[in-house]
Coordinates of C-alpha atoms in Angstrom, one line a residue:
Chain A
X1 CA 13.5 38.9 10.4
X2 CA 12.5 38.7 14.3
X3 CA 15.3 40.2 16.8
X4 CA 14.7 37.7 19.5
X5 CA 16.0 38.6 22.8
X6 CA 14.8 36.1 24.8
X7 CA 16.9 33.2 26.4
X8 CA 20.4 34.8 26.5
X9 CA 20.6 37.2 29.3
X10 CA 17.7 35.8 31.3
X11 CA 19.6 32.9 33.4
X12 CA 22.6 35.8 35.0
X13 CA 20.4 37.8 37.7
X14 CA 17.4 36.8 38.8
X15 CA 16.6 34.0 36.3
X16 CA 13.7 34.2 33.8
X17 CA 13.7 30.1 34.0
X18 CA 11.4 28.1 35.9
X19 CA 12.1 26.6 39.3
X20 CA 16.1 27.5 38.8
X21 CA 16.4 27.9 42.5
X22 CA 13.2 27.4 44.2
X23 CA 14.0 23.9 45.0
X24 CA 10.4 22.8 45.5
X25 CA 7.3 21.1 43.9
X26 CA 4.7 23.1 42.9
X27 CA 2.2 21.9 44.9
X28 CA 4.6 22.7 48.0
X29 CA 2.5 25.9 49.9
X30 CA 5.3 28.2 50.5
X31 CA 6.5 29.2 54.0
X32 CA 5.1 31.6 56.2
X33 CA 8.2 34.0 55.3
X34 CA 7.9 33.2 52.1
X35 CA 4.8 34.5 51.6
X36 CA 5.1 38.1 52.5
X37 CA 7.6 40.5 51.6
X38 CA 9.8 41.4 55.0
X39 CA 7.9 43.8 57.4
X40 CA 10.6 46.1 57.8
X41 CA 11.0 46.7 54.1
X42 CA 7.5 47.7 54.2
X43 CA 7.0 49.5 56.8
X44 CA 10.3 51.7 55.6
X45 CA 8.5 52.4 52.4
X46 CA 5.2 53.2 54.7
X47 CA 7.4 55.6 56.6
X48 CA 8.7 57.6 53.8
X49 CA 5.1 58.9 52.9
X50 CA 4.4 59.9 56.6
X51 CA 5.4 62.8 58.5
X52 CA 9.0 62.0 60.2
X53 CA 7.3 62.5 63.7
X54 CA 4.6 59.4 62.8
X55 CA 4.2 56.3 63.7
X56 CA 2.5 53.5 62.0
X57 CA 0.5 51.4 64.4
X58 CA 2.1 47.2 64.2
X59 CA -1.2 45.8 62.9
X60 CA -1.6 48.6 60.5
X61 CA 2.3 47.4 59.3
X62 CA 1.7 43.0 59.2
X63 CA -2.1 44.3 57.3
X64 CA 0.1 46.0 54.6
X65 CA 2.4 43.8 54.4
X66 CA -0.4 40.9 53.7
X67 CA -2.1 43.3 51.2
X68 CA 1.0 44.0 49.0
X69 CA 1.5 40.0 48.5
X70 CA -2.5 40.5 47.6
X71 CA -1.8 43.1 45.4
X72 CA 1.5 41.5 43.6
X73 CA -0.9 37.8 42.8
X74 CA -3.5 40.4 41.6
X75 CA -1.5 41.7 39.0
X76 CA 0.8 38.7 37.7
X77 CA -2.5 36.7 37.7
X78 CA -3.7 39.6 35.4
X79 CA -0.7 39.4 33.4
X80 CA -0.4 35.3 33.5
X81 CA -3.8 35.8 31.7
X82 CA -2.9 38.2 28.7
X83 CA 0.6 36.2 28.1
X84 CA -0.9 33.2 27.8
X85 CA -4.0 34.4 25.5
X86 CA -0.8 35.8 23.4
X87 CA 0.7 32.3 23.2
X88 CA 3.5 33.4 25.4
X89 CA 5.1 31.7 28.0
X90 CA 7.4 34.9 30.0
X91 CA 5.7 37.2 31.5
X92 CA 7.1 40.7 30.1
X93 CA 7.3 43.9 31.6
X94 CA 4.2 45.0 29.0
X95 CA 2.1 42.7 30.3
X96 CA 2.3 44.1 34.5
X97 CA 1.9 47.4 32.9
X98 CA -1.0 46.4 31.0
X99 CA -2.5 44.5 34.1
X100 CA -1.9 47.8 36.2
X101 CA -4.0 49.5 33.9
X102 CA -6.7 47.1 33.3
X103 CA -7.1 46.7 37.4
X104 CA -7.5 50.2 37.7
X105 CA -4.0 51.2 39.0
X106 CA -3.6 53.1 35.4
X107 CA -2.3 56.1 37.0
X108 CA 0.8 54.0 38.3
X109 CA 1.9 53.5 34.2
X110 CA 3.8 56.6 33.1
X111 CA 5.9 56.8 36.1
X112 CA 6.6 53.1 35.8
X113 CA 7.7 53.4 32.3
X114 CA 9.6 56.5 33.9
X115 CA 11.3 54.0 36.6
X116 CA 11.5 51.1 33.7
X117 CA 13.9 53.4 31.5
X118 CA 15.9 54.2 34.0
X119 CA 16.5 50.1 34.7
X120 CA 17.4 50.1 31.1
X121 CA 19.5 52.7 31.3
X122 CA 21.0 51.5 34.7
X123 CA 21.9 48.1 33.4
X124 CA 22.7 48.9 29.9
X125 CA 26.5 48.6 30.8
X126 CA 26.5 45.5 32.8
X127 CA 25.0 42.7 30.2
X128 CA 27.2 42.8 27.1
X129 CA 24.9 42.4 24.1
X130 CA 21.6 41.2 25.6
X131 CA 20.0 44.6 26.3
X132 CA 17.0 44.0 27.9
X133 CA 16.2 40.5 27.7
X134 CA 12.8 41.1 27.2
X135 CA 10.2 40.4 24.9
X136 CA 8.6 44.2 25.3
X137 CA 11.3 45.5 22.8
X138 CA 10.3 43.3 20.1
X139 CA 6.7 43.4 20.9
X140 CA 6.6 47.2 20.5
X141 CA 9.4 48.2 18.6
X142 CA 9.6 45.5 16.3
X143 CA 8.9 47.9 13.2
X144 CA 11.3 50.5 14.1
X145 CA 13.6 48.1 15.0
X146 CA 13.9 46.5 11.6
X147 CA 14.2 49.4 9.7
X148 CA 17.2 50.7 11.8
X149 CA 18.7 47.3 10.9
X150 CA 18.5 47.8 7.3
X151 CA 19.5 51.0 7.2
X152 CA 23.1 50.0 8.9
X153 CA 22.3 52.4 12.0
X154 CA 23.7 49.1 14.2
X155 CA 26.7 48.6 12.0
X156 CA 28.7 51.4 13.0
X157 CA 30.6 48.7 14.9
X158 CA 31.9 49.2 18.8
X159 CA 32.9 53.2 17.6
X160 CA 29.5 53.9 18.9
X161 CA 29.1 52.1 21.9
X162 CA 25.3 53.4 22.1
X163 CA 22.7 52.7 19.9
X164 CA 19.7 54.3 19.8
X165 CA 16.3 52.9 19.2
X166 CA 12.8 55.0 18.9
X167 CA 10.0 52.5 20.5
X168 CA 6.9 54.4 20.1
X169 CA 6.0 54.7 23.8
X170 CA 9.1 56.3 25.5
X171 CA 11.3 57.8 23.3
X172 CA 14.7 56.6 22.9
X173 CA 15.6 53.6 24.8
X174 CA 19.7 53.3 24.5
X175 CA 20.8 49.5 24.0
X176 CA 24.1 47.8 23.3
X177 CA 23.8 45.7 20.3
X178 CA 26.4 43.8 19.7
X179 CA 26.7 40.8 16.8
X180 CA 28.8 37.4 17.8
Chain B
X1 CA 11.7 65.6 45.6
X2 CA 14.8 64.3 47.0
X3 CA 17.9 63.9 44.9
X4 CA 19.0 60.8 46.1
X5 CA 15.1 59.3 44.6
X6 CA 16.6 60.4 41.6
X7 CA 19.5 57.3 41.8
X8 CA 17.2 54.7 43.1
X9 CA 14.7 54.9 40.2
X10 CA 16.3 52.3 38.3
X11 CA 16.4 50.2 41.2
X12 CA 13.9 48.3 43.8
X13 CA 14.2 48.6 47.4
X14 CA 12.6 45.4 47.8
X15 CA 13.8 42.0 47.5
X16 CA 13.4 40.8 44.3
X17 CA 13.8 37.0 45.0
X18 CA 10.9 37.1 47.0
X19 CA 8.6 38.8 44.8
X20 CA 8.9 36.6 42.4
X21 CA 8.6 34.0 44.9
X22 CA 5.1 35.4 45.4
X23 CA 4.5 35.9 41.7
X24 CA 5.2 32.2 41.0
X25 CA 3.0 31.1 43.6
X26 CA -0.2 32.2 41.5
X27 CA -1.2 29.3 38.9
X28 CA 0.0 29.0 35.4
X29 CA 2.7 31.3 35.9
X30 CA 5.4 30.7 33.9
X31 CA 8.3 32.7 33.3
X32 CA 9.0 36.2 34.6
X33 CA 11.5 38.3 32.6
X34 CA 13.6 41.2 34.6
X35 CA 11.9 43.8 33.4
X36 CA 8.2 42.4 34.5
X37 CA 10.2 41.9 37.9
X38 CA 11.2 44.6 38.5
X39 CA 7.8 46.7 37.5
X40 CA 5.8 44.7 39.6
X41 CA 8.7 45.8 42.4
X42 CA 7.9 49.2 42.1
X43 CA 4.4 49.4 41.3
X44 CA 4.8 47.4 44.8
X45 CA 6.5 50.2 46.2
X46 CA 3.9 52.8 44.7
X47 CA 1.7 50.3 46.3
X48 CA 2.2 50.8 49.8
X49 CA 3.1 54.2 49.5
X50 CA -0.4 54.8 48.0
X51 CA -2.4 53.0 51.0
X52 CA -0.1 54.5 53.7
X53 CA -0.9 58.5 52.6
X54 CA -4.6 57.9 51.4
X55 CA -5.2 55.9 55.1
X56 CA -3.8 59.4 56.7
X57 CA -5.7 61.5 54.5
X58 CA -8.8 60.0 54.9
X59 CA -8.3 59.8 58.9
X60 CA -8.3 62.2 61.6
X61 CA -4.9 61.1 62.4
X62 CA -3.1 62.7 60.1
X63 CA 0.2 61.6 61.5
X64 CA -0.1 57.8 62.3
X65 CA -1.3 55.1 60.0
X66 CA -3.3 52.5 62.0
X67 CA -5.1 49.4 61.2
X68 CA -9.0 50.9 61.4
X69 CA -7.9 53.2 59.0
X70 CA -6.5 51.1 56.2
X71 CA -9.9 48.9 56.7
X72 CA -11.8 51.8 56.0
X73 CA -9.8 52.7 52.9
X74 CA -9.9 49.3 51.8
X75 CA -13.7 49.0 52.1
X76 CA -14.7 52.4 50.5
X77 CA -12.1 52.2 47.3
X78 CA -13.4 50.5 44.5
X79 CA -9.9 49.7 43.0
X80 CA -9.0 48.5 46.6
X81 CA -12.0 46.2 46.7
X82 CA -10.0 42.8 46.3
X83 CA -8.2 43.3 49.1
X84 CA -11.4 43.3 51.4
X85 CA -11.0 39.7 52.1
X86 CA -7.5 40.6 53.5
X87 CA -8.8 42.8 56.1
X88 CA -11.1 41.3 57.6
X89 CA -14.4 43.2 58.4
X90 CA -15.0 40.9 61.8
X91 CA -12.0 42.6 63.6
X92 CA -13.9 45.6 62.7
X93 CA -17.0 44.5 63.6
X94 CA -15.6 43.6 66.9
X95 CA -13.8 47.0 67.7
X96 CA -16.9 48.8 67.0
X97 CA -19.0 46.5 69.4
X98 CA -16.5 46.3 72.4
X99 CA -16.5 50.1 72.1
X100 CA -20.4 50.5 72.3
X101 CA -20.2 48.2 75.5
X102 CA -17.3 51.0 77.0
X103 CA -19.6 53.4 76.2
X104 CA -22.4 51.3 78.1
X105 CA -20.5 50.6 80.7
X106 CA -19.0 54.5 81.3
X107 CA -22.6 56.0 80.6
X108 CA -24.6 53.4 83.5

């Protein structure tokens, strides 16, 4: 059957739920601050691909920092689109790096799945048994999945305290599976 | 590259809340799982980095990034073409005309 990861691990960080902490209508606009990400953030990131000696000019900092809210509604509207032609209501990590690629930022995708293992990895230990919450492991690693499952490669109880997963487009993907 | 890039990989130096503050603000967005948050996070971070060294390259200030030059990237990139709207062409437009009256006004 279906290995559904969903629901369980969503609500502790940053909450996959709608309006858990927003505290507003929708039709509310948001706030100025709200709207952007903080300048000094982005101009940090700016600075890092400068030489140390440069400077980057305060328009050239508040036009970036409109552009990257630009650029984050261009791709979740993108990948609103495909989940919802898939019937799906979250928005999954499969879906930004499909609407990267379809907008023509494809050369961003291997080193975000690069950056996206290394999440995995990085918060493997902290979750217990819900991995990665995510609908991208049973989207694309459904098959392989299963087939572990029947072969008892996840029964080897708590002696192994990594199990290891082939998903087809990065390899192994270590995950804590743990039952009840 | 450095070593310490190495150990932020797996994490975002932006705040998180508040991109998917700004992801939720686009219609008929629903949920968001972790792993969508934090990829748009650093395709974010790619983002700017991106626009800040192709503005230099394409300049002849190769040390400083200013405005003139992000429009110019903006409006010559095909990719880069929905954020045209964000920088707008008047202030431009503008620059380029108060400069021909200097030049008027230094050559008379």
């Amino acid at each position: 059957g279906q290995y559904v990861m969903e629901g369980g691990g969503d609500g502790e960080e940053l909450g996959a739920t709608e309006n858990d902490d927003d505290n507003r209508g929708d039709n509310e606009p948001l706030r100025e601050q709200d709207r952007f990400l903080p300048i000094a953030n982005v101009a940090r990131i700016m600075k890092k691909s400068i030489p140390k000696t440069g400077k980057i000019a305060k328009d050239a900092k508040e036009t970036v920092q409109e552009c990257v809210s630009e650029f984050i509604s261009f791709i979740t509207s993108e990948a609103s689109e495909r989940c919802h032609q898939e019937k799906r209501k979250t928005i999954n990590g499969e879906d930004i790096l499909f609407a990267m690629s379809t907008l023509g930022f494809d050369s961003y995708v291997e080193p975000l799945k690069q950056y996206l293992q290394k999440y995995r990895e990085s918060s493997k230990g902290d979750k217990g048994g819900s991995g990665g919450a995510d609908g991208t492991l049973e989207d694309l690693a459904e098959e392989s999945f299963t087939q572990s499952l029947s072969t008892g490669l996840l029964t080897s109880e708590q002696a192994n305290s990594q199990n290891v997963i082939y998903a087809p487009y990065s390899g192994a993907i270590a995950q804590n599976i743990s039952f009840g | 590259m450095a070593e310490k890039q190495t150990e932020k990989d797996g994490q975002c130096v932006l705040p998180l809340s508040r991109i998917r503050t700004i992801m939720k603000s686009s219609p008929d967005v629903g949920s968001i799982s972790h792993e969508a948050l934090f990829l748009t996070g650093k395709a974010t971070e790619m983002f700017v980095k991106n626009l800040a060294t192709i503005s230099r390259e394409k300049s002849k200030d190769k040390m400083n990034v200013n405005y003139k030059d992000l429009a110019e990237v903006v409006n010559s990139d095909d990719v880069l073409q929905f954020l045209q709207d964000i920088i707008p062409r008047k202030i431009k437009a503008r620059e380029y005309l108060e400069k021909l009256e200097d030049e008027d006004e230094d050559s008379s």
